[in-house]
Amino acid sequence: FDTRTTNNPNFDYKYESQLVIERMSTLQDYDKMEIEFFDNKIDLAFAVVGSVAQNGGASFEQILNFVVGLTASEYDSILLAWKEKVHHNLIRPTTWIQENMSDETYVT
């Protein structure tokens, strides 16, 4: 785990921010609803587990095994993402937009 790292992405924040704004301005209402749904991690987890439980014909033990595996993979991915965030000390483009482009108005 400690030996895995990624290369420094060398972001051009102004350019990346413009891409974010462009992408957000072309979203349809359905796309925005999907983003809102997938942003709520608890609702998403219940939807995935509920889908497996209702549609898969899985036993209670199989569902528990699935939940343990899902939780372990999420935990590992969060640790790795946080490690890279700390290693590169970068901010998200949305944060950069809020801090450096707050005087502009955008329609999304």
Short mmCIF file of N, CA and C in Angstrom, two decimals:
data_model
loop_
_atom_site.label_atom_id
_atom_site.label_comp_id
_atom_site.label_asym_id
_atom_site.label_seq_id
_atom_site.Cartn_x
_atom_site.Cartn_y
_atom_site.Cartn_z
N PHE A 1 0.82 -1.20 0.00
CA PHE A 1 0.00 0.00 0.00
C PHE A 1 0.86 1.26 0.00
N ASP A 2 1.89 1.27 0.81
CA ASP A 2 2.74 2.47 0.91
C ASP A 2 3.56 2.71 -0.36
N THR A 3 3.84 1.68 -1.12
CA THR A 3 4.69 1.85 -2.29
C THR A 3 3.91 2.29 -3.53
N ARG A 4 2.59 2.23 -3.49
CA ARG A 4 1.79 2.63 -4.65
C ARG A 4 1.58 4.13 -4.66
N THR A 5 1.99 4.78 -5.73
CA THR A 5 1.73 6.21 -5.91
C THR A 5 1.46 6.47 -7.39
N THR A 6 0.88 7.60 -7.67
CA THR A 6 0.66 8.02 -9.05
C THR A 6 1.58 9.20 -9.36
N ASN A 7 1.77 9.44 -10.63
CA ASN A 7 2.58 10.58 -11.03
C ASN A 7 1.83 11.87 -10.73
N ASN A 8 2.59 12.94 -10.52
CA ASN A 8 1.98 14.25 -10.28
C ASN A 8 1.21 14.65 -11.54
N PRO A 9 -0.09 14.94 -11.42
CA PRO A 9 -0.89 15.24 -12.61
C PRO A 9 -0.61 16.59 -13.25
N ASN A 10 0.04 17.50 -12.53
CA ASN A 10 0.37 18.83 -13.07
C ASN A 10 -0.84 19.50 -13.73
N PHE A 11 -1.90 19.64 -12.98
CA PHE A 11 -3.13 20.24 -13.51
C PHE A 11 -2.95 21.70 -13.86
N ASP A 12 -3.56 22.11 -14.93
CA ASP A 12 -3.75 23.51 -15.26
C ASP A 12 -5.15 23.84 -14.75
N TYR A 13 -5.24 24.41 -13.55
CA TYR A 13 -6.54 24.59 -12.91
C TYR A 13 -7.51 25.46 -13.70
N LYS A 14 -7.02 26.47 -14.35
CA LYS A 14 -7.89 27.33 -15.16
C LYS A 14 -8.53 26.50 -16.28
N TYR A 15 -7.72 25.73 -16.99
CA TYR A 15 -8.21 24.88 -18.07
C TYR A 15 -9.17 23.82 -17.55
N GLU A 16 -8.78 23.12 -16.48
CA GLU A 16 -9.63 22.08 -15.91
C GLU A 16 -10.96 22.65 -15.42
N SER A 17 -10.92 23.85 -14.87
CA SER A 17 -12.14 24.49 -14.39
C SER A 17 -13.07 24.82 -15.55
N GLN A 18 -12.52 25.27 -16.64
CA GLN A 18 -13.34 25.54 -17.82
C GLN A 18 -14.00 24.26 -18.33
N LEU A 19 -13.27 23.14 -18.29
CA LEU A 19 -13.86 21.86 -18.70
C LEU A 19 -15.02 21.47 -17.79
N VAL A 20 -14.85 21.67 -16.48
CA VAL A 20 -15.92 21.36 -15.53
C VAL A 20 -17.15 22.21 -15.84
N ILE A 21 -16.95 23.48 -16.07
CA ILE A 21 -18.06 24.39 -16.36
C ILE A 21 -18.76 23.99 -17.65
N GLU A 22 -17.99 23.64 -18.68
CA GLU A 22 -18.57 23.20 -19.95
C GLU A 22 -19.41 21.94 -19.76
N ARG A 23 -18.87 20.98 -19.04
CA ARG A 23 -19.59 19.72 -18.83
C ARG A 23 -20.88 19.95 -18.05
N MET A 24 -20.81 20.77 -17.03
CA MET A 24 -22.00 21.03 -16.21
C MET A 24 -23.06 21.80 -17.00
N SER A 25 -22.67 22.65 -17.91
CA SER A 25 -23.64 23.45 -18.66
C SER A 25 -24.40 22.62 -19.70
N THR A 26 -23.89 21.44 -20.06
CA THR A 26 -24.57 20.61 -21.06
C THR A 26 -25.39 19.49 -20.43
N LEU A 27 -25.43 19.41 -19.12
CA LEU A 27 -26.18 18.34 -18.47
C LEU A 27 -27.68 18.55 -18.59
N GLN A 28 -28.38 17.46 -18.83
CA GLN A 28 -29.85 17.48 -18.83
C GLN A 28 -30.33 17.22 -17.40
N ASP A 29 -31.61 17.43 -17.16
CA ASP A 29 -32.16 17.22 -15.81
C ASP A 29 -31.93 15.80 -15.31
N TYR A 30 -32.07 14.81 -16.20
CA TYR A 30 -31.86 13.42 -15.79
C TYR A 30 -30.43 13.21 -15.32
N ASP A 31 -29.46 13.80 -16.05
CA ASP A 31 -28.06 13.70 -15.66
C ASP A 31 -27.82 14.29 -14.28
N LYS A 32 -28.44 15.42 -14.02
CA LYS A 32 -28.29 16.09 -12.72
C LYS A 32 -28.89 15.23 -11.61
N MET A 33 -30.01 14.57 -11.91
CA MET A 33 -30.63 13.68 -10.91
C MET A 33 -29.72 12.49 -10.61
N GLU A 34 -29.08 11.94 -11.65
CA GLU A 34 -28.15 10.84 -11.43
C GLU A 34 -26.97 11.27 -10.57
N ILE A 35 -26.42 12.44 -10.84
CA ILE A 35 -25.31 12.94 -10.05
C ILE A 35 -25.73 13.09 -8.59
N GLU A 36 -26.90 13.65 -8.36
CA GLU A 36 -27.39 13.82 -7.00
C GLU A 36 -27.58 12.48 -6.31
N PHE A 37 -28.12 11.49 -7.04
CA PHE A 37 -28.33 10.16 -6.45
C PHE A 37 -26.99 9.51 -6.09
N PHE A 38 -26.04 9.51 -7.03
CA PHE A 38 -24.76 8.85 -6.79
C PHE A 38 -23.89 9.60 -5.79
N ASP A 39 -24.20 10.86 -5.52
CA ASP A 39 -23.46 11.63 -4.53
C ASP A 39 -23.84 11.24 -3.12
N ASN A 40 -25.04 10.70 -2.93
CA ASN A 40 -25.52 10.28 -1.61
C ASN A 40 -25.09 8.83 -1.39
N LYS A 41 -23.98 8.64 -0.70
CA LYS A 41 -23.37 7.31 -0.57
C LYS A 41 -24.25 6.32 0.20
N ILE A 42 -24.98 6.78 1.19
CA ILE A 42 -25.84 5.88 1.97
C ILE A 42 -26.98 5.36 1.11
N ASP A 43 -27.68 6.26 0.40
CA ASP A 43 -28.77 5.83 -0.48
C ASP A 43 -28.26 4.89 -1.56
N LEU A 44 -27.08 5.19 -2.09
CA LEU A 44 -26.50 4.34 -3.13
C LEU A 44 -26.21 2.94 -2.59
N ALA A 45 -25.63 2.87 -1.42
CA ALA A 45 -25.31 1.57 -0.83
C ALA A 45 -26.58 0.75 -0.59
N PHE A 46 -27.62 1.39 -0.05
CA PHE A 46 -28.88 0.68 0.17
C PHE A 46 -29.51 0.23 -1.15
N ALA A 47 -29.40 1.05 -2.20
CA ALA A 47 -29.96 0.68 -3.50
C ALA A 47 -29.24 -0.53 -4.08
N VAL A 48 -27.91 -0.55 -3.97
CA VAL A 48 -27.13 -1.67 -4.51
C VAL A 48 -27.43 -2.94 -3.73
N VAL A 49 -27.37 -2.88 -2.41
CA VAL A 49 -27.64 -4.06 -1.59
C VAL A 49 -29.08 -4.52 -1.77
N GLY A 50 -30.02 -3.56 -1.82
CA GLY A 50 -31.42 -3.91 -2.03
C GLY A 50 -31.64 -4.59 -3.36
N SER A 51 -30.96 -4.13 -4.38
CA SER A 51 -31.08 -4.75 -5.70
C SER A 51 -30.56 -6.19 -5.68
N VAL A 52 -29.44 -6.40 -5.03
CA VAL A 52 -28.88 -7.75 -4.93
C VAL A 52 -29.82 -8.64 -4.14
N ALA A 53 -30.36 -8.12 -3.05
CA ALA A 53 -31.22 -8.92 -2.17
C ALA A 53 -32.54 -9.27 -2.86
N GLN A 54 -33.12 -8.36 -3.61
CA GLN A 54 -34.43 -8.58 -4.21
C GLN A 54 -34.38 -9.33 -5.53
N ASN A 55 -33.38 -9.04 -6.35
CA ASN A 55 -33.38 -9.56 -7.71
C ASN A 55 -32.46 -10.75 -7.94
N GLY A 56 -31.55 -10.98 -7.03
CA GLY A 56 -30.56 -12.02 -7.27
C GLY A 56 -30.93 -13.38 -6.74
N GLY A 57 -31.94 -13.48 -5.89
CA GLY A 57 -32.27 -14.76 -5.29
C GLY A 57 -31.18 -15.25 -4.37
N ALA A 58 -30.42 -14.33 -3.83
CA ALA A 58 -29.29 -14.71 -2.97
C ALA A 58 -29.77 -15.03 -1.56
N SER A 59 -29.02 -15.89 -0.90
CA SER A 59 -29.32 -16.21 0.50
C SER A 59 -28.85 -15.07 1.39
N PHE A 60 -29.28 -15.10 2.64
CA PHE A 60 -28.87 -14.08 3.59
C PHE A 60 -27.34 -14.07 3.74
N GLU A 61 -26.75 -15.25 3.81
CA GLU A 61 -25.30 -15.36 3.94
C GLU A 61 -24.59 -14.77 2.72
N GLN A 62 -25.10 -15.03 1.53
CA GLN A 62 -24.50 -14.48 0.32
C GLN A 62 -24.60 -12.96 0.29
N ILE A 63 -25.72 -12.44 0.75
CA ILE A 63 -25.89 -10.98 0.80
C ILE A 63 -24.90 -10.37 1.78
N LEU A 64 -24.72 -11.00 2.95
CA LEU A 64 -23.74 -10.50 3.92
C LEU A 64 -22.34 -10.55 3.35
N ASN A 65 -21.98 -11.62 2.66
CA ASN A 65 -20.66 -11.71 2.02
C ASN A 65 -20.48 -10.60 0.99
N PHE A 66 -21.53 -10.32 0.23
CA PHE A 66 -21.47 -9.24 -0.76
C PHE A 66 -21.25 -7.90 -0.08
N VAL A 67 -21.99 -7.65 1.01
CA VAL A 67 -21.87 -6.38 1.72
C VAL A 67 -20.47 -6.21 2.31
N VAL A 68 -19.93 -7.28 2.89
CA VAL A 68 -18.57 -7.21 3.44
C VAL A 68 -17.56 -6.91 2.33
N GLY A 69 -17.68 -7.58 1.20
CA GLY A 69 -16.76 -7.33 0.08
C GLY A 69 -16.90 -5.91 -0.46
N LEU A 70 -18.13 -5.44 -0.60
CA LEU A 70 -18.38 -4.08 -1.09
C LEU A 70 -17.78 -3.05 -0.13
N THR A 71 -18.01 -3.24 1.15
CA THR A 71 -17.51 -2.31 2.15
C THR A 71 -15.98 -2.30 2.18
N ALA A 72 -15.37 -3.48 2.08
CA ALA A 72 -13.91 -3.57 2.08
C ALA A 72 -13.32 -2.87 0.86
N SER A 73 -13.95 -3.05 -0.30
CA SER A 73 -13.41 -2.40 -1.51
C SER A 73 -13.58 -0.89 -1.44
N GLU A 74 -14.70 -0.43 -0.88
CA GLU A 74 -14.89 1.02 -0.72
C GLU A 74 -13.86 1.59 0.25
N TYR A 75 -13.62 0.89 1.33
CA TYR A 75 -12.66 1.33 2.34
C TYR A 75 -11.26 1.45 1.72
N ASP A 76 -10.85 0.41 0.98
CA ASP A 76 -9.53 0.44 0.33
C ASP A 76 -9.42 1.60 -0.66
N SER A 77 -10.47 1.82 -1.43
CA SER A 77 -10.40 2.90 -2.42
C SER A 77 -10.35 4.26 -1.76
N ILE A 78 -11.06 4.43 -0.65
CA ILE A 78 -11.01 5.71 0.08
C ILE A 78 -9.62 5.95 0.64
N LEU A 79 -9.02 4.91 1.20
CA LEU A 79 -7.66 5.06 1.74
C LEU A 79 -6.67 5.45 0.65
N LEU A 80 -6.74 4.79 -0.49
CA LEU A 80 -5.81 5.09 -1.57
C LEU A 80 -6.04 6.49 -2.13
N ALA A 81 -7.31 6.87 -2.31
CA ALA A 81 -7.60 8.21 -2.82
C ALA A 81 -7.13 9.28 -1.85
N TRP A 82 -7.35 9.07 -0.56
CA TRP A 82 -6.91 10.05 0.44
C TRP A 82 -5.39 10.13 0.47
N LYS A 83 -4.72 8.99 0.37
CA LYS A 83 -3.25 8.98 0.36
C LYS A 83 -2.72 9.81 -0.81
N GLU A 84 -3.31 9.65 -1.99
CA GLU A 84 -2.87 10.42 -3.15
C GLU A 84 -3.21 11.90 -2.99
N LYS A 85 -4.35 12.20 -2.39
CA LYS A 85 -4.73 13.59 -2.16
C LYS A 85 -3.69 14.26 -1.25
N VAL A 86 -3.31 13.60 -0.18
CA VAL A 86 -2.32 14.15 0.75
C VAL A 86 -0.94 14.23 0.07
N HIS A 87 -0.59 13.19 -0.69
CA HIS A 87 0.72 13.15 -1.35
C HIS A 87 0.89 14.31 -2.33
N HIS A 88 -0.12 14.56 -3.14
CA HIS A 88 -0.02 15.60 -4.16
C HIS A 88 -0.49 16.97 -3.68
N ASN A 89 -1.21 17.01 -2.56
CA ASN A 89 -1.68 18.26 -1.97
C ASN A 89 -2.42 19.13 -3.01
N LEU A 90 -3.39 18.53 -3.68
CA LEU A 90 -4.15 19.23 -4.71
C LEU A 90 -5.59 19.46 -4.26
N ILE A 91 -6.24 20.42 -4.88
CA ILE A 91 -7.64 20.68 -4.60
C ILE A 91 -8.47 20.26 -5.80
N ARG A 92 -9.78 20.13 -5.60
CA ARG A 92 -10.68 19.79 -6.70
C ARG A 92 -10.93 21.02 -7.56
N PRO A 93 -11.20 20.82 -8.85
CA PRO A 93 -11.49 21.98 -9.70
C PRO A 93 -12.67 22.82 -9.20
N THR A 94 -13.69 22.18 -8.61
CA THR A 94 -14.81 22.96 -8.10
C THR A 94 -14.38 23.90 -6.98
N THR A 95 -13.48 23.44 -6.13
CA THR A 95 -12.96 24.30 -5.07
C THR A 95 -12.17 25.46 -5.66
N TRP A 96 -11.36 25.16 -6.68
CA TRP A 96 -10.58 26.21 -7.34
C TRP A 96 -11.51 27.24 -7.97
N ILE A 97 -12.59 26.78 -8.59
CA ILE A 97 -13.56 27.70 -9.19
C ILE A 97 -14.15 28.62 -8.13
N GLN A 98 -14.56 28.05 -7.00
CA GLN A 98 -15.16 28.84 -5.92
C GLN A 98 -14.18 29.87 -5.37
N GLU A 99 -12.91 29.52 -5.30
CA GLU A 99 -11.92 30.42 -4.72
C GLU A 99 -11.34 31.43 -5.71
N ASN A 100 -11.30 31.09 -7.00
CA ASN A 100 -10.61 31.94 -7.96
C ASN A 100 -11.52 32.53 -9.05
N MET A 101 -12.73 32.04 -9.15
CA MET A 101 -13.62 32.53 -10.20
C MET A 101 -14.98 32.92 -9.63
N SER A 102 -15.01 33.27 -8.37
CA SER A 102 -16.28 33.55 -7.70
C SER A 102 -16.96 34.82 -8.19
N ASP A 103 -16.25 35.68 -8.88
CA ASP A 103 -16.85 36.91 -9.36
C ASP A 103 -17.60 36.70 -10.69
N GLU A 104 -17.51 35.51 -11.27
CA GLU A 104 -18.19 35.21 -12.52
C GLU A 104 -19.46 34.41 -12.25
N THR A 105 -20.43 34.52 -13.16
CA THR A 105 -21.69 33.78 -13.03
C THR A 105 -21.78 32.75 -14.15
N TYR A 106 -22.19 31.54 -13.78
CA TYR A 106 -22.29 30.44 -14.75
C TYR A 106 -23.67 29.82 -14.66
N VAL A 107 -24.20 29.40 -15.77
CA VAL A 107 -25.47 28.69 -15.80
C VAL A 107 -25.17 27.23 -16.03
N THR A 108 -25.61 26.40 -15.08
CA THR A 108 -25.39 24.95 -15.22
C THR A 108 -26.70 24.23 -15.09
#
